[in-house]
Coordinates of C-alpha atoms and ligand atoms in Angstrom, one line a residue:
M21 CA 40.9 -38.0 8.7
T22 CA 41.3 -39.6 12.1
P23 CA 38.9 -42.3 13.4
G24 CA 37.6 -39.8 15.9
D25 CA 36.6 -37.2 13.4
L26 CA 32.9 -36.3 13.5
A27 CA 30.8 -34.8 10.7
M28 CA 28.2 -32.5 12.3
L29 CA 25.0 -32.6 10.3
A30 CA 23.6 -29.3 11.4
W31 CA 20.5 -27.1 10.9
C32 CA 19.8 -23.5 11.9
D33 CA 16.6 -23.8 13.8
L34 CA 13.7 -21.3 14.1
G35 CA 15.4 -19.6 17.0
A36 CA 18.7 -19.4 14.9
V37 CA 20.4 -21.9 17.2
L38 CA 22.6 -24.3 15.1
R39 CA 21.7 -27.8 16.3
T40 CA 23.5 -30.9 15.3
R41 CA 23.5 -34.7 15.0
P42 CA 27.0 -35.8 14.3
V43 CA 28.2 -39.0 12.7
P44 CA 31.7 -40.4 12.3
L45 CA 33.2 -38.6 9.3
D46 CA 33.8 -41.8 7.3
R47 CA 30.0 -42.5 7.5
L48 CA 29.0 -39.1 6.1
D49 CA 28.8 -40.3 2.5
A50 CA 26.4 -43.0 3.5
R51 CA 24.2 -40.3 5.0
R52 CA 24.1 -38.1 1.9
R53 CA 21.0 -39.6 0.4
H54 CA 18.6 -40.1 3.2
G55 CA 20.3 -38.1 5.9
L56 CA 19.6 -38.7 9.6
G57 CA 16.2 -38.9 11.3
Y58 CA 15.1 -36.4 13.8
A59 CA 11.9 -35.9 15.7
T60 CA 10.0 -33.1 14.0
A61 CA 8.9 -31.7 17.4
G62 CA 12.5 -30.6 17.8
A63 CA 11.6 -27.7 15.6
A64 CA 9.6 -26.3 18.5
I65 CA 12.6 -26.1 20.9
T66 CA 13.2 -22.5 22.0
P67 CA 16.6 -20.9 22.3
L68 CA 16.0 -21.0 26.1
D69 CA 15.7 -24.8 26.1
G70 CA 11.9 -24.8 26.4
L71 CA 9.5 -26.5 24.0
V72 CA 6.4 -24.7 22.7
D73 CA 3.1 -26.2 21.6
N74 CA 3.4 -27.6 18.1
P75 CA 1.5 -29.8 15.7
W76 CA 3.9 -32.7 15.8
G77 CA 3.5 -35.8 17.9
P78 CA 5.8 -38.6 19.0
M79 CA 5.5 -40.3 15.5
D80 CA 6.6 -37.4 13.3
E81 CA 10.0 -37.6 12.0
M82 CA 12.0 -35.6 9.4
R83 CA 15.2 -36.5 7.6
L84 CA 18.1 -34.1 7.9
V85 CA 19.8 -34.4 4.6
P86 CA 23.1 -32.6 3.9
V87 CA 23.0 -29.9 1.2
D88 CA 25.8 -30.2 -1.3
D89 CA 28.6 -27.7 -0.8
A90 CA 26.9 -26.1 2.3
C91 CA 29.8 -27.0 4.6
A92 CA 32.8 -25.6 6.4
I93 CA 35.8 -27.5 7.6
V94 CA 38.2 -26.1 10.2
P95 CA 41.3 -28.2 10.3
A96 CA 42.6 -29.7 13.5
R97 CA 45.3 -27.7 15.3
D98 CA 47.2 -28.8 18.4
A99 CA 44.6 -30.1 20.9
H100 CA 41.7 -28.8 18.9
P101 CA 39.9 -31.4 16.8
A102 CA 38.8 -30.5 13.3
M103 CA 35.3 -29.1 12.9
H104 CA 33.3 -30.6 10.0
L105 CA 30.1 -28.7 9.7
H106 CA 27.5 -29.9 7.1
L107 CA 24.3 -27.9 6.8
T108 CA 21.1 -29.9 6.1
H109 CA 17.6 -29.3 5.1
A110 CA 14.6 -31.3 6.2
L111 CA 12.9 -33.9 4.0
S112 CA 10.0 -36.1 4.7
P113 CA 10.8 -39.9 4.8
D114 CA 9.5 -39.9 1.1
G115 CA 12.0 -37.2 0.2
V116 CA 9.6 -34.3 0.0
P117 CA 10.9 -30.9 1.4
C118 CA 9.3 -30.3 4.8
N119 CA 7.5 -27.0 4.9
W120 CA 8.6 -26.1 8.5
C121 CA 12.2 -26.1 7.5
P122 CA 13.7 -22.5 7.4
R123 CA 16.1 -23.5 4.6
N124 CA 13.3 -25.0 2.5
F125 CA 11.2 -21.8 3.1
C126 CA 14.1 -19.7 1.8
D127 CA 14.5 -22.0 -1.3
A128 CA 10.8 -21.7 -2.1
A129 CA 10.7 -17.9 -1.6
L130 CA 13.7 -17.3 -3.8
A131 CA 12.3 -19.7 -6.4
A132 CA 9.0 -17.7 -6.4
L133 CA 11.0 -14.5 -7.0
E134 CA 12.9 -16.1 -9.8
A135 CA 9.8 -17.6 -11.4
E136 CA 7.9 -14.3 -11.5
T137 CA 10.6 -11.8 -12.2
G138 CA 13.5 -13.8 -13.6
W139 CA 15.7 -12.4 -10.8
T140 CA 18.2 -14.2 -8.6
I141 CA 19.0 -12.6 -5.4
W142 CA 22.7 -12.3 -4.4
S143 CA 23.4 -11.7 -0.7
A144 CA 26.2 -11.0 1.7
Y145 CA 25.9 -10.7 5.5
E146 CA 27.9 -8.4 7.7
H147 CA 28.4 -10.0 11.1
E148 CA 29.2 -7.8 14.0
F149 CA 30.1 -9.6 17.2
T150 CA 31.7 -8.9 20.5
I151 CA 34.4 -10.6 22.6
I152 CA 32.9 -10.8 26.1
D153 CA 34.0 -12.0 29.5
S154 CA 37.6 -11.3 28.6
P155 CA 40.4 -9.4 30.4
I156 CA 41.8 -8.2 27.1
R157 CA 42.5 -4.5 26.8
F158 CA 41.3 -3.6 23.3
G159 CA 42.5 0.0 23.2
A160 CA 40.7 2.5 21.0
V161 CA 37.8 1.5 18.8
Y162 CA 38.7 0.8 15.1
S163 CA 42.3 0.8 16.2
V164 CA 45.3 -1.4 15.1
E165 CA 45.6 -2.1 18.8
A166 CA 42.1 -3.5 19.0
L167 CA 42.8 -5.9 16.1
R168 CA 46.3 -6.8 17.4
A169 CA 44.8 -7.6 20.8
I170 CA 43.1 -10.6 19.3
A171 CA 45.5 -11.2 16.4
P172 CA 46.0 -14.9 17.0
F173 CA 42.2 -15.4 16.8
A174 CA 41.7 -13.0 13.9
Y175 CA 44.4 -14.6 11.8
E176 CA 43.2 -18.2 12.4
A177 CA 39.6 -17.1 11.7
T178 CA 40.8 -15.4 8.5
A179 CA 42.4 -18.6 7.3
A180 CA 39.3 -20.6 8.3
L181 CA 37.0 -18.2 6.5
R182 CA 38.9 -18.0 3.2
P183 CA 36.9 -20.8 1.7
L184 CA 33.8 -18.7 2.5
D185 CA 35.3 -15.8 0.5
L186 CA 36.1 -13.6 3.5
E187 CA 36.3 -10.0 2.4
C188 CA 37.0 -8.1 5.6
F189 CA 37.8 -8.7 9.3
E190 CA 37.9 -5.4 11.2
P191 CA 37.6 -3.7 14.6
E192 CA 34.2 -2.0 15.1
F193 CA 32.9 0.8 17.2
G194 CA 32.4 -1.1 20.4
H195 CA 34.9 -2.3 23.0
G196 CA 35.8 -5.8 21.9
Q197 CA 33.5 -5.5 18.9
F198 CA 34.6 -6.8 15.5
E199 CA 33.0 -7.3 12.1
V200 CA 33.4 -9.9 9.5
S201 CA 31.9 -10.0 6.0
C202 CA 32.2 -12.5 3.2
A203 CA 31.5 -12.0 -0.6
P204 CA 28.0 -12.3 -2.0
V205 CA 26.7 -15.5 -3.5
P206 CA 23.4 -16.3 -5.3
G207 CA 20.4 -17.8 -3.8
T208 CA 20.0 -19.7 -0.5
A209 CA 23.8 -20.2 -0.4
G210 CA 24.0 -16.6 0.9
A211 CA 22.2 -17.7 4.0
D212 CA 24.2 -20.9 4.2
R213 CA 27.3 -18.8 4.2
A214 CA 26.0 -16.6 7.0
V215 CA 25.2 -19.6 9.2
L216 CA 28.7 -21.1 8.5
T217 CA 30.5 -17.8 9.1
R218 CA 29.0 -17.3 12.5
E219 CA 29.8 -20.9 13.6
V220 CA 33.4 -20.8 12.3
L221 CA 34.0 -17.6 14.2
R222 CA 32.6 -19.1 17.4
E223 CA 34.8 -22.2 16.9
I224 CA 38.0 -20.3 16.4
A225 CA 37.2 -18.0 19.3
R226 CA 36.7 -21.1 21.5
R227 CA 40.1 -22.3 20.4
H228 CA 41.6 -19.1 21.7
G229 CA 39.8 -19.3 25.0
L230 CA 37.5 -16.4 23.9
R231 CA 33.8 -16.1 23.7
A232 CA 32.4 -14.3 20.7
T233 CA 28.7 -13.3 21.0
F234 CA 26.5 -12.3 18.1
S235 CA 23.9 -11.0 20.5
P236 CA 22.6 -7.6 19.3
K237 CA 23.4 -6.1 22.7
P238 CA 26.0 -7.8 24.8
S239 CA 25.3 -5.5 27.8
P240 CA 23.0 -2.5 28.2
E241 CA 25.8 0.0 27.7
A242 CA 27.6 -1.9 24.9
V243 CA 27.5 -0.8 21.3
G244 CA 24.9 -2.9 19.5
S245 CA 25.7 -5.6 16.9
G246 CA 23.8 -6.0 13.7
M247 CA 23.8 -8.5 10.9
H248 CA 23.1 -6.2 7.9
V249 CA 22.1 -8.0 4.8
H250 CA 23.5 -6.7 1.5
F251 CA 21.8 -7.8 -1.6
S252 CA 21.3 -7.3 -5.3
F253 CA 19.7 -9.0 -8.2
R254 CA 20.7 -10.6 -11.5
D255 CA 18.4 -11.4 -14.4
R256 CA 18.2 -14.8 -16.2
A257 CA 21.1 -13.7 -18.4
G258 CA 23.2 -13.1 -15.3
R259 CA 23.2 -9.3 -15.8
P260 CA 22.9 -6.9 -12.8
A261 CA 19.3 -5.8 -12.5
L262 CA 19.3 -3.3 -9.6
Y263 CA 21.3 -0.4 -11.1
D264 CA 20.0 2.4 -13.4
R265 CA 22.4 5.3 -13.5
A266 CA 19.7 7.7 -14.6
A267 CA 16.9 6.7 -12.2
P268 CA 16.1 8.1 -8.8
A269 CA 18.4 6.5 -6.2
T270 CA 20.0 4.7 -9.2
V271 CA 17.6 1.8 -9.0
T272 CA 15.5 0.3 -11.8
P273 CA 11.7 0.7 -11.7
K274 CA 11.4 -3.0 -10.9
A275 CA 13.8 -2.7 -8.0
A276 CA 11.9 0.4 -6.8
G277 CA 8.8 -1.9 -6.4
F278 CA 11.0 -4.4 -4.5
I279 CA 12.2 -1.6 -2.2
A280 CA 8.7 -0.3 -1.6
G281 CA 7.5 -3.8 -0.8
V282 CA 10.2 -4.2 1.8
L283 CA 9.2 -0.9 3.5
R284 CA 5.5 -1.7 3.3
H285 CA 6.1 -4.9 5.3
I286 CA 9.0 -3.6 7.5
G287 CA 7.1 -4.1 10.8
A288 CA 6.5 -7.8 10.0
L289 CA 10.1 -8.1 8.7
S290 CA 11.3 -6.8 12.0
A291 CA 9.8 -9.7 13.9
I292 CA 11.7 -12.1 11.6
C293 CA 15.0 -10.1 11.3
A294 CA 15.2 -8.8 14.9
P295 CA 13.5 -11.7 16.5
S296 CA 14.5 -11.6 20.2
P297 CA 13.5 -9.4 23.2
V298 CA 17.2 -8.2 23.3
S299 CA 17.0 -7.1 19.6
Y300 CA 15.0 -4.1 20.7
L301 CA 17.8 -2.9 23.0
R302 CA 19.8 -2.4 19.7
L303 CA 17.2 -1.4 17.2
G304 CA 16.3 2.3 17.4
P305 CA 17.4 5.7 16.2
G306 CA 20.7 7.3 16.8
H307 CA 23.0 4.2 16.7
W308 CA 23.1 3.5 13.0
S309 CA 21.1 0.3 13.7
C310 CA 18.0 2.2 12.3
G311 CA 14.8 3.1 14.0
Y312 CA 12.5 4.0 11.1
G313 CA 11.1 2.2 8.1
A314 CA 12.9 4.7 5.8
F315 CA 14.8 4.3 2.5
G316 CA 17.8 6.3 1.6
V317 CA 21.0 6.4 -0.4
Q318 CA 24.0 5.7 1.9
N319 CA 21.8 6.6 4.8
R320 CA 22.9 4.5 7.8
E321 CA 19.8 5.5 9.8
A322 CA 17.5 4.1 7.2
A323 CA 16.2 0.5 7.4
L324 CA 17.0 0.0 3.8
R325 CA 19.6 1.9 1.8
V326 CA 21.4 1.9 -1.5
C327 CA 25.1 1.4 -1.2
P328 CA 26.5 3.1 -4.2
S329 CA 29.7 1.9 -5.9
P330 CA 32.8 4.1 -6.2
D331 CA 33.2 2.7 -9.7
R332 CA 32.5 5.4 -12.2
S333 CA 32.0 3.1 -15.2
P334 CA 28.4 2.1 -15.8
E335 CA 29.3 -1.6 -15.9
G336 CA 31.4 -1.4 -12.7
A337 CA 28.7 0.5 -10.9
A338 CA 26.0 -1.9 -12.0
E339 CA 28.2 -4.8 -10.8
A340 CA 28.8 -3.3 -7.3
T341 CA 25.8 -1.3 -6.4
N342 CA 23.7 -3.1 -3.8
L343 CA 21.0 -2.6 -1.2
E344 CA 21.4 -3.1 2.5
L345 CA 18.7 -4.1 5.0
R346 CA 20.0 -2.9 8.4
V347 CA 17.3 -4.4 10.6
P348 CA 18.7 -7.9 11.0
D349 CA 20.8 -9.0 14.0
G350 CA 22.7 -12.1 15.0
T351 CA 19.7 -13.7 16.7
C352 CA 17.9 -14.1 13.4
N353 CA 17.7 -17.1 11.2
P354 CA 19.4 -16.0 7.9
Y355 CA 17.1 -18.3 5.9
L356 CA 14.0 -16.8 7.3
A357 CA 15.4 -13.3 6.9
L358 CA 16.3 -13.8 3.3
G359 CA 13.2 -15.6 2.3
A360 CA 10.9 -13.0 4.0
L361 CA 12.9 -10.2 2.4
A362 CA 12.4 -11.7 -1.0
L363 CA 8.7 -12.2 -0.5
A364 CA 8.2 -8.7 0.8
G365 CA 10.0 -7.3 -2.2
L366 CA 8.1 -9.5 -4.6
A367 CA 4.8 -8.3 -3.2
G368 CA 5.9 -4.7 -3.9
M369 CA 6.9 -5.7 -7.5
R370 CA 3.6 -7.4 -8.1
D371 CA 1.8 -4.2 -7.0
N372 CA 4.1 -2.0 -9.1
L373 CA 4.7 0.2 -6.0
P374 CA 6.7 3.4 -6.7
L375 CA 10.0 4.1 -5.1
P376 CA 9.5 5.4 -1.5
P377 CA 10.7 8.9 -0.7
I378 CA 14.5 9.1 -0.6
V379 CA 15.4 10.2 3.0
D380 CA 18.6 12.1 3.6
G381 CA 19.7 12.4 7.2
D382 CA 18.4 10.9 10.4
P383 CA 14.6 10.4 10.2
A384 CA 14.5 10.8 14.0
K385 CA 15.5 14.4 13.6
M386 CA 12.7 15.2 11.2
P387 CA 9.6 16.9 12.4
E388 CA 6.9 14.3 13.0
A389 CA 4.7 15.9 10.3
D390 CA 7.4 15.5 7.7
R391 CA 7.8 11.8 8.6
R392 CA 4.0 11.3 8.3
R393 CA 3.9 13.1 5.0
R394 CA 6.6 10.8 3.6
G395 CA 5.0 7.7 5.2
I396 CA 8.0 7.0 7.4
E397 CA 7.0 4.8 10.3
A398 CA 8.9 4.0 13.5
L399 CA 10.0 0.4 13.7
P400 CA 8.5 -1.7 16.5
S401 CA 10.1 -0.9 19.8
T402 CA 9.6 -4.4 21.4
L403 CA 9.6 -7.9 20.1
S404 CA 6.0 -8.1 21.2
A405 CA 5.0 -5.2 19.0
A406 CA 7.0 -6.6 16.1
L407 CA 5.1 -10.0 16.4
D408 CA 1.8 -8.0 16.5
A409 CA 2.9 -6.4 13.3
L410 CA 3.7 -9.7 11.7
E411 CA 0.4 -11.2 12.8
S412 CA -1.7 -8.3 11.7
D413 CA -0.1 -8.1 8.3
A414 CA -2.3 -10.5 6.3
L415 CA 0.2 -10.9 3.5
A416 CA 3.2 -11.4 5.8
R417 CA 1.2 -14.0 7.8
S418 CA 1.0 -16.0 4.6
W419 CA 4.7 -15.9 3.8
M420 CA 5.7 -18.9 5.9
P421 CA 3.7 -22.1 5.6
W422 CA 1.4 -22.5 8.6
P423 CA 3.4 -24.9 10.8
L424 CA 6.5 -22.8 10.3
H425 CA 4.7 -19.5 11.0
A426 CA 2.8 -20.8 14.0
T427 CA 5.8 -22.4 15.6
F428 CA 8.0 -19.4 15.0
V429 CA 5.5 -17.1 16.5
A430 CA 5.0 -19.4 19.5
I431 CA 8.7 -19.6 20.1
K432 CA 9.1 -15.9 20.0
R433 CA 6.1 -15.2 22.2
S434 CA 7.5 -17.6 24.7
E435 CA 10.7 -15.6 24.8
V436 CA 8.8 -12.4 25.3
L437 CA 6.9 -14.1 28.2
A438 CA 10.1 -15.5 29.7
H439 CA 11.7 -12.1 29.9
A440 CA 8.6 -10.0 30.7
D441 CA 10.0 -8.7 34.0
A442 CA 13.7 -9.0 33.1
T443 CA 16.0 -6.0 33.6
A444 CA 18.1 -5.0 30.6
A445 CA 21.2 -6.4 32.3
A446 CA 19.5 -9.8 32.8
L447 CA 18.2 -9.9 29.3
T448 CA 21.6 -9.2 27.8
R449 CA 23.2 -11.9 30.0
A450 CA 20.6 -14.5 28.9
Y451 CA 21.1 -13.9 25.2
N452 CA 24.9 -13.7 25.5
Q453 CA 24.7 -17.3 26.6
R454 CA 22.8 -18.5 23.6
Y455 CA 24.2 -16.4 20.7
Ligands
LIG2 N1 26.5 -1.5 15.0 C1 25.5 -1.0 14.2 C2 24.2 -1.8 14.2 O1 23.8 -2.2 15.3 C3 26.0 -0.8 12.7 C4 27.2 0.1 12.6 C5 27.7 0.1 11.1 O2 27.1 0.8 10.3 O3 28.6 -0.7 10.8 O4 23.6 -2.1 13.3
MG3 MG1 29.5 -2.4 11.1

């Protein structure tokens, strides 16, 4: 520790910007109990530095209290100071979890799922990102050359992400596009891990004079970047609860209800998981980002798919089989996405919904009548339409406590308004600067 080391108390806000109030590292322990104060109205700041109408006045204050173990430390190297990142959640001055805090929302949603079903959700996020504004020649996509072109960055990032259980760092389909994924963890820690992974990658890129953007579309012609969420369930005894070898799509009847709930609310989920105007330059058929609210096995054009395991043993397959929601992108708040996903699925379980039709192939290539017969709906094609879907879905409207819901929608509507006349090029430039 050096006297200059700062511990950044940080929170991923409604627009998925990681904000911070730092303290000298040797004062962190003194902040563990009551955290640091912050004006609640700060929750209404937009990713574009605006402030939307909100219910909080000049007196309202929350405490940003560090969450045990939700931290990442990147050691100092050469002229680069260490980065100590400590994620927080918001408590009232009396220690009650604030209901406008995305992390508290996720905690509450996962607790509701657990209380009613006995299930814990395990999640792992795949982060696609693009190196922009760089003269680097990346060579062919997926190539050794592409990876070697950024090897100093990739290797330092790999080391920094080992504590977060890095599983893969690979070149992707786009020029300068890469993907990083970490192993699944139970509960809200999955979203913590997603937030930390993004920020560690940004930090290491900065150290190498690079700019890594998680924007879903770095330029109108670029390959889009998603943040697919892989997830599975375990019961109270810790046993995998998703897989049933003999069942359609190899999912248990309870999991079928969860899947159907997610599809029933996929429009509303789009507003939360693909929450920026630029998200809709990525989302759509033909790019493996998904354009329809369809379910399939292995199907990369489906919004929700089963990812089967190559393990032939029933126990191995049960351990490794998971579901993947493909709608989310790097402008979404991982807590809101995971919490909303859990509540959408829980609603389907409550209603005992049957498994949706298993779609093979690209739904965009099916005749419209076939799609209608199977209940496959196109995803919203703009953020505005996605927000309409969220607001017209009575159940989805009740997922987030009112101050969180209202402020989230206000922030997102303000982004729509701010870019109403923007060209695709201007839109991508604006979001590259923030994500
Ligand atoms: N880049 C695609 C997306 O926008 C995903 C490609 C893949 O399957 O990895 O979601
Ligand atoms: Mg990928």
